[in-house]
Structure formats: structure tokens, C-alpha cells
mmCIF file of C-alpha atoms in Angstrom:
data_model
loop_
_atom_site.group_PDB
_atom_site.id
_atom_site.type_symbol
_atom_site.label_atom_id
_atom_site.label_comp_id
_atom_site.label_asym_id
_atom_site.label_seq_id
_atom_site.Cartn_x
_atom_site.Cartn_y
_atom_site.Cartn_z
ATOM 1 C CA MET A 64 -26.761 8.678 25.982
ATOM 2 C CA LYS A 65 -23.059 8.394 25.062
ATOM 3 C CA LYS A 66 -21.306 11.336 23.423
ATOM 4 C CA VAL A 67 -18.054 11.998 21.526
ATOM 5 C CA LEU A 68 -15.972 15.183 21.558
ATOM 6 C CA ALA A 69 -14.134 16.427 18.472
ATOM 7 C CA VAL A 70 -11.360 18.916 19.307
ATOM 8 C CA ASN A 71 -9.131 21.211 17.229
ATOM 9 C CA SER A 72 -6.358 22.682 19.386
ATOM 10 C CA GLY A 73 -4.170 25.726 18.750
ATOM 11 C CA SER A 74 -1.336 27.213 20.741
ATOM 12 C CA SER A 75 -3.689 29.284 22.911
ATOM 13 C CA SER A 76 -7.105 27.919 21.988
ATOM 14 C CA PHE A 77 -9.214 24.940 21.154
ATOM 15 C CA LYS A 78 -12.468 24.541 19.253
ATOM 16 C CA TYR A 79 -14.809 21.695 20.083
ATOM 17 C CA LYS A 80 -18.006 19.944 19.021
ATOM 18 C CA LEU A 81 -19.846 17.381 21.102
ATOM 19 C CA PHE A 82 -21.747 14.754 19.098
ATOM 20 C CA SER A 83 -24.477 12.393 20.164
ATOM 21 C CA LEU A 84 -23.347 8.845 19.454
ATOM 22 C CA ASP A 85 -26.896 7.796 18.515
ATOM 23 C CA ASN A 86 -27.651 10.216 15.667
ATOM 24 C CA GLU A 87 -24.405 12.181 15.069
ATOM 25 C CA GLU A 88 -26.119 15.447 15.965
ATOM 26 C CA VAL A 89 -24.071 18.314 17.420
ATOM 27 C CA ILE A 90 -25.367 18.963 20.918
ATOM 28 C CA ALA A 91 -22.766 21.522 22.004
ATOM 29 C CA SER A 92 -19.997 23.473 20.289
ATOM 30 C CA GLY A 93 -17.723 26.403 20.994
ATOM 31 C CA MET A 94 -14.182 27.330 21.855
ATOM 32 C CA ALA A 95 -11.695 28.382 24.483
ATOM 33 C CA ASP A 96 -9.712 31.356 23.180
ATOM 34 C CA ARG A 97 -6.628 33.191 24.459
ATOM 35 C CA VAL A 98 -5.777 30.439 26.926
ATOM 36 C CA GLY A 99 -2.776 31.561 28.991
ATOM 37 C CA LEU A 100 -3.243 35.148 27.818
ATOM 38 C CA PRO A 101 -5.133 38.120 29.266
ATOM 39 C CA GLY A 102 -8.791 38.313 28.275
ATOM 40 C CA SER A 103 -9.482 34.587 27.842
ATOM 41 C CA VAL A 104 -12.909 33.835 26.362
ATOM 42 C CA PHE A 105 -14.927 30.631 26.653
ATOM 43 C CA THR A 106 -18.025 30.051 24.511
ATOM 44 C CA MET A 107 -20.647 27.354 24.144
ATOM 45 C CA THR A 108 -23.624 27.000 21.800
ATOM 46 C CA LEU A 109 -26.228 24.337 22.601
ATOM 47 C CA ALA A 110 -28.494 22.339 20.306
ATOM 48 C CA ASP A 111 -31.460 24.590 21.124
ATOM 49 C CA GLY A 112 -29.532 27.595 19.807
ATOM 50 C CA SER A 113 -28.812 29.137 23.200
ATOM 51 C CA GLN A 114 -25.388 30.697 23.532
ATOM 52 C CA HIS A 115 -23.186 31.176 26.569
ATOM 53 C CA ASP A 116 -19.869 32.995 26.885
ATOM 54 C CA GLU A 117 -17.553 34.193 29.605
ATOM 55 C CA GLU A 118 -14.472 36.400 29.584
ATOM 56 C CA ASN A 119 -12.245 35.327 32.438
ATOM 57 C CA ASP A 120 -8.547 34.491 32.443
ATOM 58 C CA ILE A 121 -7.831 30.798 31.790
ATOM 59 C CA ALA A 122 -4.247 29.995 32.698
ATOM 60 C CA THR A 123 -3.723 26.588 31.045
ATOM 61 C CA GLN A 124 -5.207 24.185 28.500
ATOM 62 C CA GLU A 125 -6.000 21.817 31.370
ATOM 63 C CA GLU A 126 -7.995 24.552 33.093
ATOM 64 C CA ALA A 127 -9.868 25.212 29.830
ATOM 65 C CA VAL A 128 -10.714 21.509 29.484
ATOM 66 C CA GLN A 129 -12.027 21.470 33.043
ATOM 67 C CA LYS A 130 -14.195 24.514 32.300
ATOM 68 C CA LEU A 131 -15.626 22.772 29.240
ATOM 69 C CA LEU A 132 -16.596 19.731 31.284
ATOM 70 C CA ASN A 133 -18.053 21.897 34.065
ATOM 71 C CA TRP A 134 -20.200 23.831 31.569
ATOM 72 C CA LEU A 135 -21.412 20.628 29.913
ATOM 73 C CA LYS A 136 -22.681 19.504 33.318
ATOM 74 C CA GLU A 137 -23.953 22.954 34.329
ATOM 75 C CA TYR A 138 -26.065 23.285 31.178
ATOM 76 C CA ASN A 139 -27.313 19.687 31.433
ATOM 77 C CA VAL A 140 -25.587 18.532 28.259
ATOM 78 C CA ILE A 141 -24.126 15.600 30.192
ATOM 79 C CA ASP A 142 -25.169 14.020 33.447
ATOM 80 C CA SER A 143 -21.635 12.941 34.346
ATOM 81 C CA LEU A 144 -18.200 12.537 32.774
ATOM 82 C CA ASP A 145 -19.152 8.906 32.065
ATOM 83 C CA ASP A 146 -21.365 10.243 29.255
ATOM 84 C CA ILE A 147 -18.255 11.136 27.246
ATOM 85 C CA ALA A 148 -17.241 7.935 25.475
ATOM 86 C CA GLY A 149 -14.254 9.309 23.553
ATOM 87 C CA VAL A 150 -12.364 12.387 22.417
ATOM 88 C CA GLY A 151 -10.981 12.921 18.911
ATOM 89 C CA HIS A 152 -8.244 15.441 18.105
ATOM 90 C CA ARG A 153 -7.285 16.984 14.775
ATOM 91 C CA VAL A 154 -3.526 16.780 14.229
ATOM 92 C CA VAL A 155 -2.040 18.443 11.153
ATOM 93 C CA ALA A 156 1.022 16.278 10.467
ATOM 94 C CA GLY A 157 1.422 12.544 10.929
ATOM 95 C CA GLY A 158 4.412 12.192 8.611
ATOM 96 C CA GLU A 159 4.880 8.636 7.386
ATOM 97 C CA GLU A 160 4.545 7.471 10.987
ATOM 98 C CA PHE A 161 0.744 7.592 10.985
ATOM 99 C CA THR A 162 -1.079 6.244 7.938
ATOM 100 C CA ASP A 163 -4.429 6.258 9.750
ATOM 101 C CA SER A 164 -6.042 7.832 12.771
ATOM 102 C CA THR A 165 -4.825 6.236 15.983
ATOM 103 C CA ILE A 166 -5.657 5.670 19.630
ATOM 104 C CA ILE A 167 -3.335 7.887 21.677
ATOM 105 C CA THR A 168 -0.898 6.206 24.025
ATOM 106 C CA LYS A 169 2.024 7.897 25.770
ATOM 107 C CA ASP A 170 4.291 6.567 23.026
ATOM 108 C CA ASN A 171 2.051 7.921 20.260
ATOM 109 C CA LEU A 172 1.830 11.290 21.966
ATOM 110 C CA TRP A 173 5.630 11.561 22.018
ATOM 111 C CA LYS A 174 5.715 10.594 18.347
ATOM 112 C CA ILE A 175 3.401 13.525 17.560
ATOM 113 C CA TYR A 176 5.779 15.856 19.399
ATOM 114 C CA ASN A 177 8.784 14.289 17.692
ATOM 115 C CA ILE A 178 7.497 14.867 14.142
ATOM 116 C CA SER A 179 6.829 18.544 14.842
ATOM 117 C CA ASP A 180 9.388 19.515 12.180
ATOM 118 C CA TYR A 181 6.682 18.716 9.621
ATOM 119 C CA ALA A 182 4.254 21.221 11.179
ATOM 120 C CA SER A 183 6.083 23.261 13.781
ATOM 121 C CA LEU A 184 3.227 25.749 14.267
ATOM 122 C CA HIS A 185 0.597 23.052 14.736
ATOM 123 C CA ASN A 186 1.779 19.701 16.103
ATOM 124 C CA PRO A 187 3.170 20.907 19.455
ATOM 125 C CA ALA A 188 -0.033 22.823 20.255
ATOM 126 C CA GLU A 189 -2.202 19.888 19.194
ATOM 127 C CA ALA A 190 -0.139 17.480 21.278
ATOM 128 C CA ASP A 191 -0.440 19.839 24.254
ATOM 129 C CA GLY A 192 -4.210 19.814 23.781
ATOM 130 C CA ILE A 193 -4.303 16.008 23.722
ATOM 131 C CA TYR A 194 -2.209 15.866 26.892
ATOM 132 C CA ALA A 195 -4.571 18.287 28.657
ATOM 133 C CA PHE A 196 -7.596 16.118 27.838
ATOM 134 C CA MET A 197 -5.732 12.950 28.871
ATOM 135 C CA LYS A 198 -5.040 14.454 32.294
ATOM 136 C CA VAL A 199 -8.615 15.558 32.919
ATOM 137 C CA LEU A 200 -10.242 12.469 31.332
ATOM 138 C CA PRO A 201 -7.688 9.720 32.085
ATOM 139 C CA ASN A 202 -10.077 6.808 31.456
ATOM 140 C CA VAL A 203 -11.547 8.064 28.170
ATOM 141 C CA PRO A 204 -10.020 6.922 24.849
ATOM 142 C CA GLU A 205 -8.295 9.745 22.956
ATOM 143 C CA VAL A 206 -7.916 9.474 19.177
ATOM 144 C CA ALA A 207 -5.632 11.524 16.924
ATOM 145 C CA VAL A 208 -6.939 12.184 13.396
ATOM 146 C CA PHE A 209 -4.189 13.350 11.023
ATOM 147 C CA ASP A 210 -4.729 15.728 8.096
ATOM 148 C CA THR A 211 -1.890 13.985 6.256
ATOM 149 C CA SER A 212 -2.909 10.339 6.702
ATOM 150 C CA PHE A 213 -5.505 10.332 3.905
ATOM 151 C CA HIS A 214 -2.764 11.318 1.453
ATOM 152 C CA GLN A 215 -0.508 8.395 2.397
ATOM 153 C CA THR A 216 -2.030 6.556 -0.591
ATOM 154 C CA LEU A 217 -0.119 8.835 -2.988
ATOM 155 C CA ASP A 218 2.314 7.037 -5.273
ATOM 156 C CA PRO A 219 6.001 8.045 -5.035
ATOM 157 C CA VAL A 220 5.561 9.583 -8.504
ATOM 158 C CA GLN A 221 3.172 12.077 -6.884
ATOM 159 C CA TYR A 222 4.852 12.660 -3.538
ATOM 160 C CA LEU A 223 8.565 12.811 -4.361
ATOM 161 C CA TYR A 224 10.324 16.076 -5.181
ATOM 162 C CA SER A 225 13.055 16.160 -7.818
ATOM 163 C CA VAL A 226 15.800 16.858 -5.297
ATOM 164 C CA PRO A 227 18.566 14.418 -4.271
ATOM 165 C CA TYR A 228 16.844 11.221 -3.141
ATOM 166 C CA LYS A 229 19.049 11.055 -0.058
ATOM 167 C CA TYR A 230 16.920 13.799 1.554
ATOM 168 C CA TYR A 231 13.884 11.571 1.331
ATOM 169 C CA GLU A 232 15.856 8.605 2.610
ATOM 170 C CA LYS A 233 17.361 10.520 5.535
ATOM 171 C CA PHE A 234 14.640 13.016 6.463
ATOM 172 C CA ARG A 235 11.453 11.830 4.703
ATOM 173 C CA ALA A 236 11.395 15.100 2.733
ATOM 174 C CA ARG A 237 8.345 14.701 0.470
ATOM 175 C CA LYS A 238 4.823 15.941 -0.245
ATOM 176 C CA TYR A 239 2.418 15.231 2.632
ATOM 177 C CA GLY A 240 -0.577 17.380 1.712
ATOM 178 C CA ALA A 241 -3.234 18.669 4.095
ATOM 179 C CA HIS A 242 -7.039 18.930 4.369
ATOM 180 C CA GLY A 243 -7.068 15.125 4.256
ATOM 181 C CA THR A 244 -9.785 14.781 6.891
ATOM 182 C CA SER A 245 -11.997 17.116 4.872
ATOM 183 C CA ALA A 246 -11.247 15.311 1.593
ATOM 184 C CA ARG A 247 -12.013 11.940 3.172
ATOM 185 C CA TYR A 248 -15.397 13.129 4.438
ATOM 186 C CA VAL A 249 -16.356 15.044 1.296
ATOM 187 C CA SER A 250 -15.395 12.259 -1.122
ATOM 188 C CA ARG A 251 -17.613 9.764 0.679
ATOM 189 C CA ARG A 252 -20.468 12.216 1.103
ATOM 190 C CA THR A 253 -20.287 13.026 -2.616
ATOM 191 C CA ALA A 254 -20.489 9.340 -3.524
ATOM 192 C CA ASP A 255 -23.494 8.912 -1.222
ATOM 193 C CA LEU A 256 -25.277 11.875 -2.847
ATOM 194 C CA LEU A 257 -24.610 10.419 -6.303
ATOM 195 C CA ASN A 258 -25.625 6.954 -5.105
ATOM 196 C CA LYS A 259 -22.418 5.505 -6.536
ATOM 197 C CA PRO A 260 -19.473 3.676 -4.959
ATOM 198 C CA VAL A 261 -16.685 6.144 -4.203
ATOM 199 C CA GLU A 262 -14.272 3.644 -5.774
ATOM 200 C CA ASP A 263 -16.015 4.131 -9.157
ATOM 201 C CA LEU A 264 -15.579 7.925 -9.277
ATOM 202 C CA LYS A 265 -12.771 10.085 -10.582
ATOM 203 C CA MET A 266 -13.194 13.156 -8.428
ATOM 204 C CA VAL A 267 -11.524 16.527 -7.889
ATOM 205 C CA ILE A 268 -12.276 18.256 -4.586
ATOM 206 C CA CYS A 269 -11.719 22.015 -4.359
ATOM 207 C CA HIS A 270 -11.384 22.837 -0.659
ATOM 208 C CA LEU A 271 -11.549 26.618 -0.914
ATOM 209 C CA GLY A 272 -11.332 28.418 2.390
ATOM 210 C CA SER A 273 -8.742 30.564 4.110
ATOM 211 C CA GLY A 274 -6.450 27.655 3.462
ATOM 212 C CA ALA A 275 -7.181 26.165 0.047
ATOM 213 C CA SER A 276 -6.252 22.993 -1.780
ATOM 214 C CA VAL A 277 -7.244 20.807 -4.708
ATOM 215 C CA THR A 278 -7.260 17.014 -4.285
ATOM 216 C CA ALA A 279 -7.707 14.279 -6.869
ATOM 217 C CA ILE A 280 -9.581 11.169 -5.698
ATOM 218 C CA LYS A 281 -9.321 7.935 -7.699
ATOM 219 C CA ASP A 282 -10.452 4.451 -6.634
ATOM 220 C CA GLY A 283 -11.737 6.058 -3.423
ATOM 221 C CA LYS A 284 -8.231 7.163 -2.401
ATOM 222 C CA SER A 285 -6.192 10.326 -2.495
ATOM 223 C CA PHE A 286 -4.395 10.242 -5.842
ATOM 224 C CA ASP A 287 -2.706 13.652 -5.805
ATOM 225 C CA THR A 288 -3.065 16.906 -3.873
ATOM 226 C CA SER A 289 -1.892 20.486 -4.286
ATOM 227 C CA MET A 290 -0.430 21.173 -0.846
ATOM 228 C CA GLY A 291 3.092 19.871 -0.470
ATOM 229 C CA PHE A 292 5.616 19.319 2.310
ATOM 230 C CA SER A 293 3.765 22.139 4.032
ATOM 231 C CA PRO A 294 0.377 23.822 3.498
ATOM 232 C CA VAL A 295 2.017 26.833 1.810
ATOM 233 C CA ALA A 296 2.300 25.010 -1.542
ATOM 234 C CA GLY A 297 -0.355 24.656 -4.228
ATOM 235 C CA ILE A 298 -2.988 27.213 -5.200
ATOM 236 C CA THR A 299 -3.299 30.846 -4.096
ATOM 237 C CA MET A 300 -4.870 31.140 -0.624
ATOM 238 C CA SER A 301 -5.995 33.929 1.685
ATOM 239 C CA THR A 302 -2.518 34.779 2.976
ATOM 240 C CA ARG A 303 -0.422 31.883 1.617
ATOM 241 C CA SER A 304 1.331 32.192 -1.712
ATOM 242 C CA GLY A 305 0.879 28.748 -3.188
ATOM 243 C CA ASP A 306 3.558 27.532 -5.599
ATOM 244 C CA VAL A 307 6.587 29.818 -5.961
ATOM 245 C CA ASP A 308 9.924 29.395 -7.761
ATOM 246 C CA PRO A 309 12.546 29.077 -4.963
ATOM 247 C CA SER A 310 14.976 31.219 -6.956
ATOM 248 C CA LEU A 311 12.459 34.060 -6.727
ATOM 249 C CA LEU A 312 12.745 33.886 -2.947
ATOM 250 C CA GLN A 313 16.523 34.229 -3.150
ATOM 251 C CA PHE A 314 16.034 37.235 -5.454
ATOM 252 C CA ILE A 315 13.500 38.840 -3.068
ATOM 253 C CA MET A 316 15.788 38.288 -0.079
ATOM 254 C CA LYS A 317 18.669 39.984 -1.860
ATOM 255 C CA LYS A 318 16.717 42.890 -3.354
ATOM 256 C CA GLY A 319 14.509 43.383 -0.304
ATOM 257 C CA ASP A 320 17.402 43.139 2.162
ATOM 258 C CA ILE A 321 15.629 40.382 4.065
ATOM 259 C CA GLY A 322 17.968 38.902 6.648
ATOM 260 C CA SER A 323 16.659 35.405 7.222
ATOM 261 C CA PHE A 324 14.811 32.690 5.361
ATOM 262 C CA ASN A 325 12.416 32.470 8.298
ATOM 263 C CA GLU A 326 11.211 35.976 7.400
ATOM 264 C CA VAL A 327 10.581 34.827 3.835
ATOM 265 C CA ILE A 328 8.616 31.789 5.024
ATOM 266 C CA LYS A 329 6.549 34.075 7.244
ATOM 267 C CA MET A 330 5.901 36.320 4.246
ATOM 268 C CA LEU A 331 4.754 33.330 2.161
ATOM 269 C CA ASN A 332 2.396 32.183 4.928
ATOM 270 C CA THR A 333 0.964 35.416 6.307
ATOM 271 C CA GLU A 334 1.516 38.270 3.845
ATOM 272 C CA SER A 335 0.925 36.680 0.442
ATOM 273 C CA GLY A 336 -2.036 35.155 -1.413
ATOM 274 C CA LEU A 337 -5.176 37.266 -1.800
ATOM 275 C CA LEU A 338 -3.889 39.751 0.778
ATOM 276 C CA GLY A 339 -0.484 40.234 -0.808
ATOM 277 C CA LEU A 340 -1.718 40.440 -4.396
ATOM 278 C CA SER A 341 -4.713 42.699 -3.796
ATOM 279 C CA GLY A 342 -3.457 44.918 -0.983
ATOM 280 C CA VAL A 343 -7.112 44.891 0.077
ATOM 281 C CA SER A 344 -7.872 41.872 2.247
ATOM 282 C CA PRO A 345 -7.326 38.132 2.666
ATOM 283 C CA ASP A 346 -11.121 37.678 2.464
ATOM 284 C CA MET A 347 -12.625 36.957 -0.961
ATOM 285 C CA ARG A 348 -15.786 38.832 0.019
ATOM 286 C CA ASP A 349 -13.769 42.025 0.454
ATOM 287 C CA ILE A 350 -11.960 41.368 -2.842
ATOM 288 C CA GLU A 351 -15.291 41.081 -4.644
ATOM 289 C CA LYS A 352 -16.599 44.306 -3.093
ATOM 290 C CA ALA A 353 -13.465 46.056 -4.323
ATOM 291 C CA ILE A 354 -14.025 44.613 -7.815
ATOM 292 C CA LYS A 355 -17.547 46.051 -7.872
ATOM 293 C CA ASN A 356 -16.027 49.423 -7.005
ATOM 294 C CA GLY A 357 -13.742 49.210 -10.026
ATOM 295 C CA ASP A 358 -10.519 48.014 -8.342
ATOM 296 C CA GLN A 359 -8.553 46.397 -11.183
ATOM 297 C CA GLN A 360 -5.887 44.974 -8.856
ATOM 298 C CA ALA A 361 -8.626 43.171 -6.925
ATOM 299 C CA LYS A 362 -9.975 41.770 -10.211
ATOM 300 C CA LEU A 363 -6.511 40.548 -11.175
ATOM 301 C CA THR A 364 -6.165 38.912 -7.749
ATOM 302 C CA LYS A 365 -9.400 36.973 -8.174
ATOM 303 C CA ASP A 366 -8.390 35.970 -11.706
ATOM 304 C CA VAL A 367 -5.081 34.586 -10.387
ATOM 305 C CA PHE A 368 -6.967 32.647 -7.682
ATOM 306 C CA ILE A 369 -9.283 31.100 -10.312
ATOM 307 C CA ASN A 370 -6.437 30.407 -12.743
ATOM 308 C CA ARG A 371 -4.406 28.366 -10.260
ATOM 309 C CA ILE A 372 -7.438 26.244 -9.342
ATOM 310 C CA VAL A 373 -8.347 25.537 -12.977
ATOM 311 C CA ARG A 374 -4.698 24.691 -13.684
ATOM 312 C CA TYR A 375 -4.652 22.038 -10.969
ATOM 313 C CA ILE A 376 -8.035 20.628 -12.008
ATOM 314 C CA GLY A 377 -6.754 20.234 -15.572
ATOM 315 C CA ALA A 378 -3.551 18.556 -14.401
ATOM 316 C CA TYR A 379 -5.422 16.105 -12.188
ATOM 317 C CA MET A 380 -7.926 15.243 -14.920
ATOM 318 C CA THR A 381 -4.991 14.338 -17.144
ATOM 319 C CA GLU A 382 -3.261 12.325 -14.406
ATOM 320 C CA MET A 383 -6.434 10.357 -13.615
ATOM 321 C CA GLY A 384 -7.486 9.923 -17.248
ATOM 322 C CA GLY A 385 -10.773 11.785 -16.891
ATOM 323 C CA LEU A 386 -13.151 13.375 -14.403
ATOM 324 C CA ASP A 387 -16.605 12.329 -13.215
ATOM 325 C CA VAL A 388 -17.341 14.946 -10.591
ATOM 326 C CA LEU A 389 -15.945 18.310 -9.502
ATOM 327 C CA VAL A 390 -16.689 19.152 -5.866
ATOM 328 C CA PHE A 391 -16.654 22.525 -4.097
ATOM 329 C CA THR A 392 -16.327 22.676 -0.323
ATOM 330 C CA ALA A 393 -15.193 24.916 2.598
ATOM 331 C CA GLY A 394 -16.052 28.599 3.088
ATOM 332 C CA ILE A 395 -15.497 30.003 -0.412
ATOM 333 C CA GLY A 396 -16.298 26.733 -2.144
ATOM 334 C CA GLU A 397 -19.643 26.345 -0.398
ATOM 335 C CA HIS A 398 -20.805 29.967 -0.371
ATOM 336 C CA ASP A 399 -19.292 31.910 -3.290
ATOM 337 C CA ALA A 400 -21.309 31.334 -6.475
ATOM 338 C CA SER A 401 -19.191 33.723 -8.538
ATOM 339 C CA VAL A 402 -15.963 31.836 -7.766
ATOM 340 C CA ARG A 403 -17.603 28.533 -8.670
ATOM 341 C CA LYS A 404 -18.988 30.046 -11.886
ATOM 342 C CA GLN A 405 -15.588 31.321 -12.993
ATOM 343 C CA ILE A 406 -13.969 27.962 -12.299
ATOM 344 C CA MET A 407 -16.682 26.097 -14.192
ATOM 345 C CA ASP A 408 -16.465 28.594 -17.077
ATOM 346 C CA GLY A 409 -12.942 27.302 -17.578
ATOM 347 C CA LEU A 410 -14.239 23.753 -17.996
ATOM 348 C CA THR A 411 -17.247 24.214 -20.286
ATOM 349 C CA TRP A 412 -15.167 23.112 -23.289
ATOM 350 C CA LEU A 413 -15.113 19.656 -21.678
ATOM 351 C CA GLY A 414 -18.897 19.491 -21.717
ATOM 352 C CA LEU A 415 -19.505 20.779 -18.177
ATOM 353 C CA LYS A 416 -22.816 22.644 -18.147
ATOM 354 C CA TYR A 417 -23.829 24.373 -14.944
ATOM 355 C CA ASP A 418 -27.268 25.415 -13.754
ATOM 356 C CA GLU A 419 -27.165 29.145 -12.909
ATOM 357 C CA ASP A 420 -30.003 28.958 -10.375
ATOM 358 C CA ALA A 421 -28.641 25.858 -8.628
ATOM 359 C CA ASN A 422 -25.201 27.450 -8.429
ATOM 360 C CA LYS A 423 -26.562 30.648 -6.917
ATOM 361 C CA ALA A 424 -28.612 28.745 -4.318
ATOM 362 C CA ASN A 425 -25.476 27.653 -2.374
ATOM 363 C CA ARG A 426 -27.129 24.388 -1.352
ATOM 364 C CA GLU A 427 -25.678 20.902 -1.072
ATOM 365 C CA GLY A 428 -26.044 18.895 -4.249
ATOM 366 C CA LYS A 429 -25.546 19.108 -8.000
ATOM 367 C CA ILE A 430 -25.102 22.472 -9.684
ATOM 368 C CA THR A 431 -24.862 21.090 -13.224
ATOM 369 C CA THR A 432 -27.597 20.349 -15.762
ATOM 370 C CA PRO A 433 -28.772 16.760 -16.447
ATOM 371 C CA ASP A 434 -26.943 16.680 -19.798
ATOM 372 C CA SER A 435 -23.594 17.863 -18.365
ATOM 373 C CA LYS A 436 -20.749 15.457 -19.148
ATOM 374 C CA ILE A 437 -19.131 16.231 -15.785
ATOM 375 C CA ASP A 438 -21.065 16.608 -12.545
ATOM 376 C CA ALA A 439 -20.266 19.603 -10.354
ATOM 377 C CA MET A 440 -21.466 19.683 -6.772
ATOM 378 C CA ILE A 441 -21.476 21.672 -3.557
ATOM 379 C CA VAL A 442 -20.728 19.381 -0.617
ATOM 380 C CA PRO A 443 -20.221 21.066 2.779
ATOM 381 C CA THR A 444 -17.264 19.676 4.660
ATOM 382 C CA ASN A 445 -17.586 18.295 8.174
ATOM 383 C CA GLU A 446 -14.150 17.480 9.549
ATOM 384 C CA GLU A 447 -15.441 17.312 13.124
ATOM 385 C CA LEU A 448 -17.948 14.591 12.210
ATOM 386 C CA MET A 449 -15.175 12.642 10.475
ATOM 387 C CA ILE A 450 -13.108 12.937 13.669
ATOM 388 C CA ALA A 451 -16.035 11.731 15.786
ATOM 389 C CA ARG A 452 -16.586 8.770 13.462
ATOM 390 C CA ASP A 453 -12.924 7.805 13.754
ATOM 391 C CA VAL A 454 -13.270 7.823 17.538
ATOM 392 C CA VAL A 455 -16.250 5.484 17.268
ATOM 393 C CA ARG A 456 -14.374 3.211 14.833
ATOM 394 C CA LEU A 457 -11.069 2.991 16.690
ATOM 395 C CA ALA A 458 -12.422 2.931 20.232
ATOM 396 C CA LYS A 459 -15.012 0.364 19.074
ATOM 397 C CA LEU A 460 -17.844 2.397 20.563
ATOM 398 C CA ASP A 461 -20.355 0.903 18.145
ATOM 399 C CA LYS A 462 -19.932 -2.552 19.673
#
């Protein structure tokens, strides 16, 4: 039985899921962590629920890939390397170079390295991960799946910034968005659940996790999205600020005696959002515990989080000329009923009526009443499955 690997690489780690080509079931998943660092950990969970882990130094990504393949054989997940029909890799930034997922060649791999300016923390590590798999599995097709490619359907009205046009012409400085692989999967899954063509739905997807974004889907395509040139823009996130007036940053640098803009960017990415506002935690669950204990700053933090989401939903409804379905996905979106309730409370004036019990159940499907003018739904994301499907499509494994 042929199988497809979906991989998400970091600078010293990679997460993986192995799918059966026949039924799209996950038959093994896990990660290699702290690769090249002391205390490396390798984990694997099998379809029967059994778990395996080992703490033993792993010097390189290539060594980690080899360990993965050895474990797949050791635990009888594969009979031989020939069972692996393809490998798909999440890549954050494709720039304007990649408007779709692509089969990786040496030229394409260098292109991923060369557009690292668009995602300097991500693209080099992801390209390194692809190279490691190419060395260990030289005869297996490797596919790159870009978070930005789904948003290449944005009109220039949506993606251009109001700065001198020469910077777009020279450097392709524009909005690229992120979470595109998630939005692509969730939009199609939502349409399937509603038994309607995705092209007939005006949809807003709230991808609310550690990273968070709001995406408008119209005619089955990305119409607008809250993340910008980088993932720091848009709504409030766990540690990212979301939208900020650039002049405020200049003011903070001067008043705070901050020496470099790189320090400010780090602050916006790692010290802001829920963590920076609350002083409690980047985790919404901790924020909500603090609220129950009477922490007013935590309450304000959650209110800001909700406000920014509702603001974007309202803007996108206006841009699209209406809304058929509001979708919640990712960690907070799928599991936090109180966040969903507060967001939907801001939309009841439009005729959205939610079902309290359905909302609290945290299950896939509608959470609105039959007479609601706008559907609201929980739809769990599955980026890894989308990656695996792209491998099948591009490597023509279904032939």
C-alpha cells in the first residue's frame, strides 16, 4: 500500500504525518526535535495509538530523516522505502514566484532559498528540510506547498500597500498573507459540509491559533486576508501584535531607548499580542482562568482579541457584499466556545443566531440555528492532509 509523507520543518525540528494513499488515514505521526542540539528527541505515534520516543542526540536533519525511515520499517509501518510514493513539505513563503504547490527540482529549491527575505525565519529551515529528504529519498517526488500561494488570487487593490509603487516594482513589497494551506482546506471542507459549491459561498474563515488570521473567500478563492507582508500583521495573536501604526514603533524606540529596528520586530513577534497585553500568558486558556479570578487586564486583553476579529469580519463582509458562512478553525477557533460566542455576539444584529449547545459541544458542523441568516461553523483544519493531496495531484499518484 502506497503512502505519502507530509512534513513541516523548522530550524532544528520537523513534524511529520504519514498518510495511506488509499483512504487518507494517518498511519504514523510525530516529530524530530532539537536536531543538532543536545537532548534531541524523536517521537512516533502509530494508528493503533501506540507511542514511541527516544532521547538521543541527532546531529543533522539528514540523520533525523534516516531515523524516521528506520522507525517506519522497525514498527512495520512500511515494508520498504518503495512504499513511500511522495513527500510534501510546508513552505511559508512562495512570493510571487510560486502561485501553486510545485514539484521540487534543484532550481526550485534554490528559488525557495533565494526568496528567504519574505520569511527569513522559515524558508531557509524548510528548504534545508527538503534537501535532507531529497538526499535520503533521491527517487521519491518532493512537493513544496506554500502558505502564500492560495492568496495569489488577491486583487492588487487588496495586496498593494499605499507606499511608493517603485518598491513593489523593484522588490515585490506587498501583502502575501499566510495560513493559505489551512484556508484552502477549510473552505472546501466547509462547502462539502453545506453541500454547496465553494464558488457559490461568501465565506470568512477565522483561523484562531497561536498564529491567527481572518481570510475572506469569494468565488472559491482567497479574496482578502489579514496577515500582510509578514505574519505579524492583522489581528491580535498569542505573541504577535497584529496591526500597529509604524510611527508608534518609532516613538517606542525613542522613548524605550531601543537600539535597533530588529529588536522592535522581535518585540512585535514574540513579546506582544495576548502575552504583551495581559502580562499573564500567550495562551487564551490561561487568560480565561485569570478572568475568572477577577483579572481585569486579562479581560481587556480578551476583549481586544475579539474586537480585532469582529472588525476584520465586518470589513470583509462589506468588501464581498455579504456573508453566507462564518467559519472557526485552529486551536482556539475549534475548541474555545467562549471566544466563538463573543465573536458571534458582535454579529447578531445581522441576523446571526447561534445554538448555545452546539457551540459548547466543540464539534465539526453548524453552530447556528436553522433560522439564522448567516451560518456559523466549526471546521477543524488539516493542513497536512492538504499537503498530502497536493503530492498526489502533482506527482500524479492517482493515475
